[in-house]
Amino acid sequence: MDIIKHEIVDDRVIFGEGTSSNTWENWQGLQQLAPMNIQSAFPKQRRVCILAPHPDDEVLGCGGLIQQLLEQGNPIVIIAVTNGTASHPNSKHYSPQDLNQLRPEETRTALAHLGAKQQIQRIALNLPDGQVYQQKNSLYLALENIIQADDILVATFSQDGHPDHEGTGKIAEKFARDHGLPCYQVLIWAWHWAKPHDERIPWQRAQRLDLTPNQQHKKRQAIACFKTQIEVDPSTQNTPILSPAAIERMSRAWEVYIC
Ligand SMILES: [Zn+2]
């Protein structure tokens, strides 16, 4: 979930602390969202392809969904759109080459915490971090090679506020529409810039996936594996990309998908 500070995509601004986890937790509207029925949304024989713009988005967004799919026995493929090599510009501690290795490793460790290292296939497209939308044709072509006729797509929200998240969401959405496949879009950065009742989120198309306390606990452990994103870079002293507030927002007992 690489963040470009002060990045403005229309009015969806990712800056500062964002809307607090408690504000969301206390919002009645969240409780009123349609609950997702995992068996009917993701029938167990169907393969689920999760598109992650950066290594960590698959867990931050879908750490609960992944556990429930594993429990059901759905085959899962993580499509890593970038390897997140642009997360530490000017760092002497992490070069892009280091990040190209470290960040996918963090994903593998995190997935193991969710319970199934071996059962989850990860396909890295290694598109340039920060330029997903500019590389939309490459992403679309890659999907042509990977996606099968019966797959279900999960991607980031096409209005999530981060350019790579929006690019991934838009291309997944178009691919799914062109091929008549279901596509669910998970909210990640939207929790930061949006507010309860926010009209920029299509709540009427949203479904809430509830996590058990055990699933929530495992998701928290998995998120803690993304050390490059959580710890202060000693060479720049830059604040971590995933602030405690961001981690808290993504560690709730629910995930919300736009359908
Ligand atoms: Zn991301």
PDB file of C-alpha atoms and ligand atoms in Angstrom:
ATOM      1  CA  MET A   1       0.000   0.000   0.000  1.00  0.00           C
ATOM      2  CA  ASP A   2       2.578   2.544  -1.054  1.00  0.00           C
ATOM      3  CA  ILE A   3       1.511   6.064  -0.382  1.00  0.00           C
ATOM      4  CA  ILE A   4       2.551   9.129  -2.282  1.00  0.00           C
ATOM      5  CA  LYS A   5       2.296  11.912   0.255  1.00  0.00           C
ATOM      6  CA  HIS A   6       0.112  14.849  -0.766  1.00  0.00           C
ATOM      7  CA  GLU A   7      -1.137  12.792  -3.673  1.00  0.00           C
ATOM      8  CA  ILE A   8      -4.471  14.177  -4.786  1.00  0.00           C
ATOM      9  CA  VAL A   9      -6.756  12.158  -7.017  1.00  0.00           C
ATOM     10  CA  ASP A  10      -9.670  14.528  -7.538  1.00  0.00           C
ATOM     11  CA  ASP A  11     -10.985  15.016  -4.017  1.00  0.00           C
ATOM     12  CA  ARG A  12      -9.792  11.729  -2.556  1.00  0.00           C
ATOM     13  CA  VAL A  13      -6.824  12.953  -0.551  1.00  0.00           C
ATOM     14  CA  ILE A  14      -4.485  10.649   1.343  1.00  0.00           C
ATOM     15  CA  PHE A  15      -2.836  12.947   3.844  1.00  0.00           C
ATOM     16  CA  GLY A  16      -2.476  13.098   7.609  1.00  0.00           C
ATOM     17  CA  GLU A  17      -4.026  10.576   9.961  1.00  0.00           C
ATOM     18  CA  GLY A  18      -7.305  10.089   8.118  1.00  0.00           C
ATOM     19  CA  THR A  19     -10.660   9.015   9.538  1.00  0.00           C
ATOM     20  CA  SER A  20     -10.118   7.005  12.695  1.00  0.00           C
ATOM     21  CA  SER A  21     -10.856   3.352  13.093  1.00  0.00           C
ATOM     22  CA  ASN A  22     -13.226   4.223  15.982  1.00  0.00           C
ATOM     23  CA  THR A  23     -15.207   6.617  13.819  1.00  0.00           C
ATOM     24  CA  TRP A  24     -15.845   3.800  11.357  1.00  0.00           C
ATOM     25  CA  GLU A  25     -16.479   1.248  14.098  1.00  0.00           C
ATOM     26  CA  ASN A  26     -19.158   3.489  15.642  1.00  0.00           C
ATOM     27  CA  TRP A  27     -20.913   4.247  12.376  1.00  0.00           C
ATOM     28  CA  GLN A  28     -24.340   2.581  12.243  1.00  0.00           C
ATOM     29  CA  GLY A  29     -24.229   2.539   8.448  1.00  0.00           C
ATOM     30  CA  LEU A  30     -21.473  -0.036   8.553  1.00  0.00           C
ATOM     31  CA  GLN A  31     -23.662  -2.413  10.538  1.00  0.00           C
ATOM     32  CA  GLN A  32     -26.458  -1.843   8.040  1.00  0.00           C
ATOM     33  CA  LEU A  33     -24.410  -2.888   4.996  1.00  0.00           C
ATOM     34  CA  ALA A  34     -25.510  -6.140   3.392  1.00  0.00           C
ATOM     35  CA  PRO A  35     -23.551  -9.026   4.933  1.00  0.00           C
ATOM     36  CA  MET A  36     -21.527 -10.965   2.367  1.00  0.00           C
ATOM     37  CA  ASN A  37     -22.543 -14.601   1.993  1.00  0.00           C
ATOM     38  CA  ILE A  38     -19.210 -16.212   1.248  1.00  0.00           C
ATOM     39  CA  GLN A  39     -20.653 -19.489  -0.079  1.00  0.00           C
ATOM     40  CA  SER A  40     -22.791 -17.780  -2.685  1.00  0.00           C
ATOM     41  CA  ALA A  41     -20.354 -14.960  -3.533  1.00  0.00           C
ATOM     42  CA  PHE A  42     -17.405 -17.376  -3.870  1.00  0.00           C
ATOM     43  CA  PRO A  43     -18.706 -20.917  -4.567  1.00  0.00           C
ATOM     44  CA  LYS A  44     -16.027 -23.288  -3.287  1.00  0.00           C
ATOM     45  CA  GLN A  45     -15.042 -24.808  -6.626  1.00  0.00           C
ATOM     46  CA  ARG A  46     -14.345 -21.382  -8.158  1.00  0.00           C
ATOM     47  CA  ARG A  47     -10.792 -20.039  -8.322  1.00  0.00           C
ATOM     48  CA  VAL A  48     -10.365 -16.578  -6.823  1.00  0.00           C
ATOM     49  CA  CYS A  49      -7.752 -14.198  -8.289  1.00  0.00           C
ATOM     50  CA  ILE A  50      -6.804 -11.339  -5.987  1.00  0.00           C
ATOM     51  CA  LEU A  51      -5.056  -8.410  -7.668  1.00  0.00           C
ATOM     52  CA  ALA A  52      -2.723  -6.590  -5.266  1.00  0.00           C
ATOM     53  CA  PRO A  53      -1.198  -3.326  -6.540  1.00  0.00           C
ATOM     54  CA  HIS A  54       1.571  -3.605  -3.902  1.00  0.00           C
ATOM     55  CA  PRO A  55       2.780  -6.434  -1.657  1.00  0.00           C
ATOM     56  CA  ASP A  56       0.649  -5.927   1.484  1.00  0.00           C
ATOM     57  CA  ASP A  57      -2.615  -4.905  -0.207  1.00  0.00           C
ATOM     58  CA  GLU A  58      -3.709  -8.555  -0.490  1.00  0.00           C
ATOM     59  CA  VAL A  59      -3.504  -8.893   3.296  1.00  0.00           C
ATOM     60  CA  LEU A  60      -4.588  -5.388   4.360  1.00  0.00           C
ATOM     61  CA  GLY A  61      -7.613  -5.619   2.117  1.00  0.00           C
ATOM     62  CA  CYS A  62      -8.435  -9.312   2.007  1.00  0.00           C
ATOM     63  CA  GLY A  63      -6.721 -10.997   4.992  1.00  0.00           C
ATOM     64  CA  GLY A  64     -10.126 -12.118   6.284  1.00  0.00           C
ATOM     65  CA  LEU A  65     -11.491 -13.149   2.899  1.00  0.00           C
ATOM     66  CA  ILE A  66      -8.373 -15.214   2.188  1.00  0.00           C
ATOM     67  CA  GLN A  67      -8.828 -17.169   5.436  1.00  0.00           C
ATOM     68  CA  GLN A  68     -12.481 -17.877   4.676  1.00  0.00           C
ATOM     69  CA  LEU A  69     -11.674 -18.953   1.115  1.00  0.00           C
ATOM     70  CA  LEU A  70      -8.953 -21.289   2.404  1.00  0.00           C
ATOM     71  CA  GLU A  71     -11.453 -22.775   4.826  1.00  0.00           C
ATOM     72  CA  GLN A  72     -13.904 -23.380   1.985  1.00  0.00           C
ATOM     73  CA  GLY A  73     -11.169 -24.836  -0.205  1.00  0.00           C
ATOM     74  CA  ASN A  74     -11.267 -22.291  -3.051  1.00  0.00           C
ATOM     75  CA  PRO A  75      -8.073 -22.182  -5.110  1.00  0.00           C
ATOM     76  CA  ILE A  76      -6.509 -18.725  -4.672  1.00  0.00           C
ATOM     77  CA  VAL A  77      -4.105 -16.833  -6.904  1.00  0.00           C
ATOM     78  CA  ILE A  78      -2.505 -13.582  -5.777  1.00  0.00           C
ATOM     79  CA  ILE A  79      -1.653 -11.424  -8.782  1.00  0.00           C
ATOM     80  CA  ALA A  80       1.068  -9.066  -7.570  1.00  0.00           C
ATOM     81  CA  VAL A  81       0.791  -6.119  -9.942  1.00  0.00           C
ATOM     82  CA  THR A  82       3.992  -4.414  -8.708  1.00  0.00           C
ATOM     83  CA  ASN A  83       6.629  -5.466  -6.200  1.00  0.00           C
ATOM     84  CA  GLY A  84       6.332  -2.118  -4.414  1.00  0.00           C
ATOM     85  CA  THR A  85       9.892  -1.033  -5.154  1.00  0.00           C
ATOM     86  CA  ALA A  86       9.106   2.696  -4.965  1.00  0.00           C
ATOM     87  CA  SER A  87       8.057   2.727  -1.313  1.00  0.00           C
ATOM     88  CA  HIS A  88      11.343   4.178   0.000  1.00  0.00           C
ATOM     89  CA  PRO A  89      12.624   6.929  -2.297  1.00  0.00           C
ATOM     90  CA  ASN A  90      16.029   8.332  -1.242  1.00  0.00           C
ATOM     91  CA  SER A  91      16.549   5.563   1.291  1.00  0.00           C
ATOM     92  CA  LYS A  92      20.042   4.324   1.995  1.00  0.00           C
ATOM     93  CA  HIS A  93      18.556   1.466   4.001  1.00  0.00           C
ATOM     94  CA  TYR A  94      16.308  -0.017   1.319  1.00  0.00           C
ATOM     95  CA  SER A  95      17.237   0.148  -2.355  1.00  0.00           C
ATOM     96  CA  PRO A  96      14.593  -0.656  -4.983  1.00  0.00           C
ATOM     97  CA  GLN A  97      16.519  -3.924  -5.533  1.00  0.00           C
ATOM     98  CA  ASP A  98      16.231  -4.760  -1.823  1.00  0.00           C
ATOM     99  CA  LEU A  99      12.527  -3.980  -1.849  1.00  0.00           C
ATOM    100  CA  ASN A 100      12.059  -6.135  -4.941  1.00  0.00           C
ATOM    101  CA  GLN A 101      13.099  -9.090  -2.775  1.00  0.00           C
ATOM    102  CA  LEU A 102      11.938  -8.044   0.677  1.00  0.00           C
ATOM    103  CA  ARG A 103       8.405  -7.027  -0.093  1.00  0.00           C
ATOM    104  CA  PRO A 104       7.337 -10.261  -1.835  1.00  0.00           C
ATOM    105  CA  GLU A 105       8.989 -12.152   1.053  1.00  0.00           C
ATOM    106  CA  GLU A 106       6.885 -10.158   3.506  1.00  0.00           C
ATOM    107  CA  THR A 107       3.765 -11.201   1.592  1.00  0.00           C
ATOM    108  CA  ARG A 108       4.783 -14.873   1.719  1.00  0.00           C
ATOM    109  CA  THR A 109       5.390 -14.687   5.477  1.00  0.00           C
ATOM    110  CA  ALA A 110       2.109 -12.871   6.012  1.00  0.00           C
ATOM    111  CA  LEU A 111       0.173 -15.424   3.961  1.00  0.00           C
ATOM    112  CA  ALA A 112       1.694 -18.180   6.089  1.00  0.00           C
ATOM    113  CA  HIS A 113       0.190 -16.460   9.152  1.00  0.00           C
ATOM    114  CA  LEU A 114      -3.186 -16.634   7.444  1.00  0.00           C
ATOM    115  CA  GLY A 115      -2.798 -20.377   7.376  1.00  0.00           C
ATOM    116  CA  ALA A 116      -1.766 -21.669   3.968  1.00  0.00           C
ATOM    117  CA  LYS A 117       1.571 -20.881   2.470  1.00  0.00           C
ATOM    118  CA  GLN A 118       1.564 -23.730  -0.013  1.00  0.00           C
ATOM    119  CA  GLN A 119      -1.996 -23.425  -1.236  1.00  0.00           C
ATOM    120  CA  ILE A 120      -1.710 -19.872  -2.465  1.00  0.00           C
ATOM    121  CA  GLN A 121      -0.086 -19.250  -5.811  1.00  0.00           C
ATOM    122  CA  ARG A 122       1.510 -15.835  -6.265  1.00  0.00           C
ATOM    123  CA  ILE A 123       2.139 -14.489  -9.757  1.00  0.00           C
ATOM    124  CA  ALA A 124       4.311 -11.352  -9.890  1.00  0.00           C
ATOM    125  CA  LEU A 125       3.785  -9.084 -12.893  1.00  0.00           C
ATOM    126  CA  ASN A 126       6.433  -6.642 -11.678  1.00  0.00           C
ATOM    127  CA  LEU A 127       4.948  -3.596 -13.373  1.00  0.00           C
ATOM    128  CA  PRO A 128       6.603  -0.329 -12.312  1.00  0.00           C
ATOM    129  CA  ASP A 129       5.429   0.773  -8.869  1.00  0.00           C
ATOM    130  CA  GLY A 130       3.497   4.034  -9.154  1.00  0.00           C
ATOM    131  CA  GLN A 131       2.658   3.593 -12.839  1.00  0.00           C
ATOM    132  CA  VAL A 132      -0.009   0.941 -12.945  1.00  0.00           C
ATOM    133  CA  TYR A 133      -2.531   2.999 -14.856  1.00  0.00           C
ATOM    134  CA  GLN A 134       0.097   4.095 -17.384  1.00  0.00           C
ATOM    135  CA  GLN A 135       0.829   0.372 -17.873  1.00  0.00           C
ATOM    136  CA  LYS A 136      -2.830  -0.540 -18.269  1.00  0.00           C
ATOM    137  CA  ASN A 137      -2.346  -2.377 -21.554  1.00  0.00           C
ATOM    138  CA  SER A 138       0.388  -4.569 -20.045  1.00  0.00           C
ATOM    139  CA  LEU A 139      -1.823  -5.350 -17.069  1.00  0.00           C
ATOM    140  CA  TYR A 140      -4.789  -6.195 -19.270  1.00  0.00           C
ATOM    141  CA  LEU A 141      -2.660  -8.470 -21.463  1.00  0.00           C
ATOM    142  CA  ALA A 142      -1.205 -10.200 -18.407  1.00  0.00           C
ATOM    143  CA  LEU A 143      -4.728 -10.882 -17.170  1.00  0.00           C
ATOM    144  CA  GLU A 144      -5.587 -12.417 -20.563  1.00  0.00           C
ATOM    145  CA  ASN A 145      -2.855 -14.976 -19.900  1.00  0.00           C
ATOM    146  CA  ILE A 146      -3.725 -15.706 -16.283  1.00  0.00           C
ATOM    147  CA  ILE A 147      -7.481 -15.452 -15.849  1.00  0.00           C
ATOM    148  CA  GLN A 148      -9.587 -18.493 -16.697  1.00  0.00           C
ATOM    149  CA  ALA A 149     -13.215 -18.638 -17.781  1.00  0.00           C
ATOM    150  CA  ASP A 150     -14.608 -19.556 -14.344  1.00  0.00           C
ATOM    151  CA  ASP A 151     -12.471 -17.264 -12.150  1.00  0.00           C
ATOM    152  CA  ILE A 152     -13.738 -14.654  -9.704  1.00  0.00           C
ATOM    153  CA  LEU A 153     -11.731 -11.419  -9.521  1.00  0.00           C
ATOM    154  CA  VAL A 154     -11.001  -9.376  -6.431  1.00  0.00           C
ATOM    155  CA  ALA A 155      -9.200  -6.048  -6.834  1.00  0.00           C
ATOM    156  CA  THR A 156      -8.722  -2.730  -5.104  1.00  0.00           C
ATOM    157  CA  PHE A 157     -11.520  -0.150  -5.366  1.00  0.00           C
ATOM    158  CA  SER A 158     -11.406   1.860  -8.612  1.00  0.00           C
ATOM    159  CA  GLN A 159     -11.896   5.084  -6.558  1.00  0.00           C
ATOM    160  CA  ASP A 160      -9.600   4.116  -3.664  1.00  0.00           C
ATOM    161  CA  GLY A 161      -7.577   7.342  -3.758  1.00  0.00           C
ATOM    162  CA  HIS A 162      -4.161   5.862  -4.585  1.00  0.00           C
ATOM    163  CA  PRO A 163      -3.317   5.941  -8.307  1.00  0.00           C
ATOM    164  CA  ASP A 164      -2.071   2.322  -8.420  1.00  0.00           C
ATOM    165  CA  HIS A 165      -5.096   1.093  -6.484  1.00  0.00           C
ATOM    166  CA  GLU A 166      -7.439   2.969  -8.786  1.00  0.00           C
ATOM    167  CA  GLY A 167      -5.593   1.755 -11.897  1.00  0.00           C
ATOM    168  CA  THR A 168      -5.729  -1.854 -10.719  1.00  0.00           C
ATOM    169  CA  GLY A 169      -9.430  -1.530  -9.841  1.00  0.00           C
ATOM    170  CA  LYS A 170     -10.357   0.064 -13.155  1.00  0.00           C
ATOM    171  CA  ILE A 171      -8.513  -2.474 -15.273  1.00  0.00           C
ATOM    172  CA  ALA A 172      -9.832  -5.432 -13.282  1.00  0.00           C
ATOM    173  CA  GLU A 173     -13.333  -4.016 -13.611  1.00  0.00           C
ATOM    174  CA  LYS A 174     -12.983  -3.609 -17.381  1.00  0.00           C
ATOM    175  CA  PHE A 175     -11.454  -7.062 -17.795  1.00  0.00           C
ATOM    176  CA  ALA A 176     -14.239  -8.643 -15.755  1.00  0.00           C
ATOM    177  CA  ARG A 177     -16.919  -6.792 -17.719  1.00  0.00           C
ATOM    178  CA  ASP A 178     -15.344  -7.760 -21.068  1.00  0.00           C
ATOM    179  CA  HIS A 179     -15.197 -11.413 -20.022  1.00  0.00           C
ATOM    180  CA  GLY A 180     -18.449 -11.664 -18.076  1.00  0.00           C
ATOM    181  CA  LEU A 181     -16.728 -12.448 -14.750  1.00  0.00           C
ATOM    182  CA  PRO A 182     -17.648 -11.310 -11.237  1.00  0.00           C
ATOM    183  CA  CYS A 183     -15.332  -8.656  -9.770  1.00  0.00           C
ATOM    184  CA  TYR A 184     -15.305  -7.520  -6.149  1.00  0.00           C
ATOM    185  CA  GLN A 185     -13.423  -4.371  -5.141  1.00  0.00           C
ATOM    186  CA  VAL A 186     -12.051  -3.993  -1.642  1.00  0.00           C
ATOM    187  CA  LEU A 187     -11.764  -0.646   0.169  1.00  0.00           C
ATOM    188  CA  ILE A 188      -8.281   0.123   1.511  1.00  0.00           C
ATOM    189  CA  TRP A 189      -7.215   3.780   1.312  1.00  0.00           C
ATOM    190  CA  ALA A 190     -10.875   4.803   1.083  1.00  0.00           C
ATOM    191  CA  TRP A 191     -11.086   4.220   4.861  1.00  0.00           C
ATOM    192  CA  HIS A 192      -8.486   6.976   5.244  1.00  0.00           C
ATOM    193  CA  TRP A 193     -10.026   9.800   3.199  1.00  0.00           C
ATOM    194  CA  ALA A 194     -13.718   8.927   3.270  1.00  0.00           C
ATOM    195  CA  LYS A 195     -16.114   9.739   6.124  1.00  0.00           C
ATOM    196  CA  PRO A 196     -19.208   7.885   7.336  1.00  0.00           C
ATOM    197  CA  HIS A 197     -22.111   8.492   4.888  1.00  0.00           C
ATOM    198  CA  ASP A 198     -19.559   9.611   2.291  1.00  0.00           C
ATOM    199  CA  GLU A 199     -21.298   9.947  -1.054  1.00  0.00           C
ATOM    200  CA  ARG A 200     -18.090   9.147  -2.930  1.00  0.00           C
ATOM    201  CA  ILE A 201     -18.455   5.494  -1.847  1.00  0.00           C
ATOM    202  CA  PRO A 202     -21.245   3.460  -3.510  1.00  0.00           C
ATOM    203  CA  TRP A 203     -22.466   2.020  -0.183  1.00  0.00           C
ATOM    204  CA  GLN A 204     -25.576   0.617  -1.889  1.00  0.00           C
ATOM    205  CA  ARG A 205     -23.289  -1.799  -3.783  1.00  0.00           C
ATOM    206  CA  ALA A 206     -21.177  -2.646  -0.714  1.00  0.00           C
ATOM    207  CA  GLN A 207     -21.120  -5.909   1.204  1.00  0.00           C
ATOM    208  CA  ARG A 208     -19.576  -6.423   4.647  1.00  0.00           C
ATOM    209  CA  LEU A 209     -17.551  -9.557   5.302  1.00  0.00           C
ATOM    210  CA  ASP A 210     -17.404 -10.309   9.026  1.00  0.00           C
ATOM    211  CA  LEU A 211     -14.292 -11.912  10.536  1.00  0.00           C
ATOM    212  CA  THR A 212     -14.310 -14.194  13.553  1.00  0.00           C
ATOM    213  CA  PRO A 213     -12.104 -13.099  16.494  1.00  0.00           C
ATOM    214  CA  ASN A 214      -9.599 -15.774  15.452  1.00  0.00           C
ATOM    215  CA  GLN A 215      -9.543 -14.553  11.850  1.00  0.00           C
ATOM    216  CA  GLN A 216      -9.105 -10.980  13.042  1.00  0.00           C
ATOM    217  CA  HIS A 217      -6.219 -12.069  15.282  1.00  0.00           C
ATOM    218  CA  LYS A 218      -4.482 -13.882  12.412  1.00  0.00           C
ATOM    219  CA  LYS A 219      -4.977 -10.910  10.119  1.00  0.00           C
ATOM    220  CA  ARG A 220      -3.302  -8.665  12.706  1.00  0.00           C
ATOM    221  CA  GLN A 221      -0.363 -11.073  12.918  1.00  0.00           C
ATOM    222  CA  ALA A 222      -0.127 -11.125   9.128  1.00  0.00           C
ATOM    223  CA  ILE A 223      -0.149  -7.322   8.866  1.00  0.00           C
ATOM    224  CA  ALA A 224       2.719  -7.193  11.392  1.00  0.00           C
ATOM    225  CA  CYS A 225       4.903  -9.037   8.833  1.00  0.00           C
ATOM    226  CA  PHE A 226       5.169  -5.995   6.549  1.00  0.00           C
ATOM    227  CA  LYS A 227       8.153  -4.588   8.398  1.00  0.00           C
ATOM    228  CA  THR A 228       9.391  -2.398   5.534  1.00  0.00           C
ATOM    229  CA  GLN A 229       6.042  -0.608   5.664  1.00  0.00           C
ATOM    230  CA  ILE A 230       5.620  -0.457   9.437  1.00  0.00           C
ATOM    231  CA  GLU A 231       9.056   0.486  10.736  1.00  0.00           C
ATOM    232  CA  VAL A 232      10.820   3.838  10.535  1.00  0.00           C
ATOM    233  CA  ASP A 233      13.513   3.910   7.841  1.00  0.00           C
ATOM    234  CA  PRO A 234      16.719   4.593   9.838  1.00  0.00           C
ATOM    235  CA  SER A 235      18.417   6.293   6.868  1.00  0.00           C
ATOM    236  CA  THR A 236      15.706   8.892   6.194  1.00  0.00           C
ATOM    237  CA  GLN A 237      13.779   8.862   9.498  1.00  0.00           C
ATOM    238  CA  ASN A 238      10.660   9.019   7.338  1.00  0.00           C
ATOM    239  CA  THR A 239       7.517   7.998   9.145  1.00  0.00           C
ATOM    240  CA  PRO A 240       6.327   4.487   8.329  1.00  0.00           C
ATOM    241  CA  ILE A 241       4.112   4.152   5.288  1.00  0.00           C
ATOM    242  CA  LEU A 242       1.597   2.214   7.347  1.00  0.00           C
ATOM    243  CA  SER A 243       0.912   4.435  10.350  1.00  0.00           C
ATOM    244  CA  PRO A 244      -0.540   2.935  13.545  1.00  0.00           C
ATOM    245  CA  ALA A 245      -3.858   4.579  12.551  1.00  0.00           C
ATOM    246  CA  ALA A 246      -3.759   2.925   9.114  1.00  0.00           C
ATOM    247  CA  ILE A 247      -2.953  -0.469  10.658  1.00  0.00           C
ATOM    248  CA  GLU A 248      -5.804  -0.063  13.109  1.00  0.00           C
ATOM    249  CA  ARG A 249      -8.242   0.760  10.297  1.00  0.00           C
ATOM    250  CA  MET A 250      -7.238  -2.336   8.348  1.00  0.00           C
ATOM    251  CA  SER A 251      -7.347  -4.641  11.403  1.00  0.00           C
ATOM    252  CA  ARG A 252     -11.081  -4.427  12.075  1.00  0.00           C
ATOM    253  CA  ALA A 253     -13.407  -7.426  12.280  1.00  0.00           C
ATOM    254  CA  TRP A 254     -14.858  -6.596   8.879  1.00  0.00           C
ATOM    255  CA  GLU A 255     -13.803  -6.022   5.285  1.00  0.00           C
ATOM    256  CA  VAL A 256     -15.993  -4.179   2.811  1.00  0.00           C
ATOM    257  CA  TYR A 257     -16.276  -5.098  -0.849  1.00  0.00           C
ATOM    258  CA  ILE A 258     -18.012  -3.147  -3.608  1.00  0.00           C
ATOM    259  CA  CYS A 259     -19.860  -5.588  -5.832  1.00  0.00           C
TER     260      CYS A 259
HETATM  261 ZN    ZN B   1      -1.037  -0.348  -2.063  1.00  0.00          ZN
END
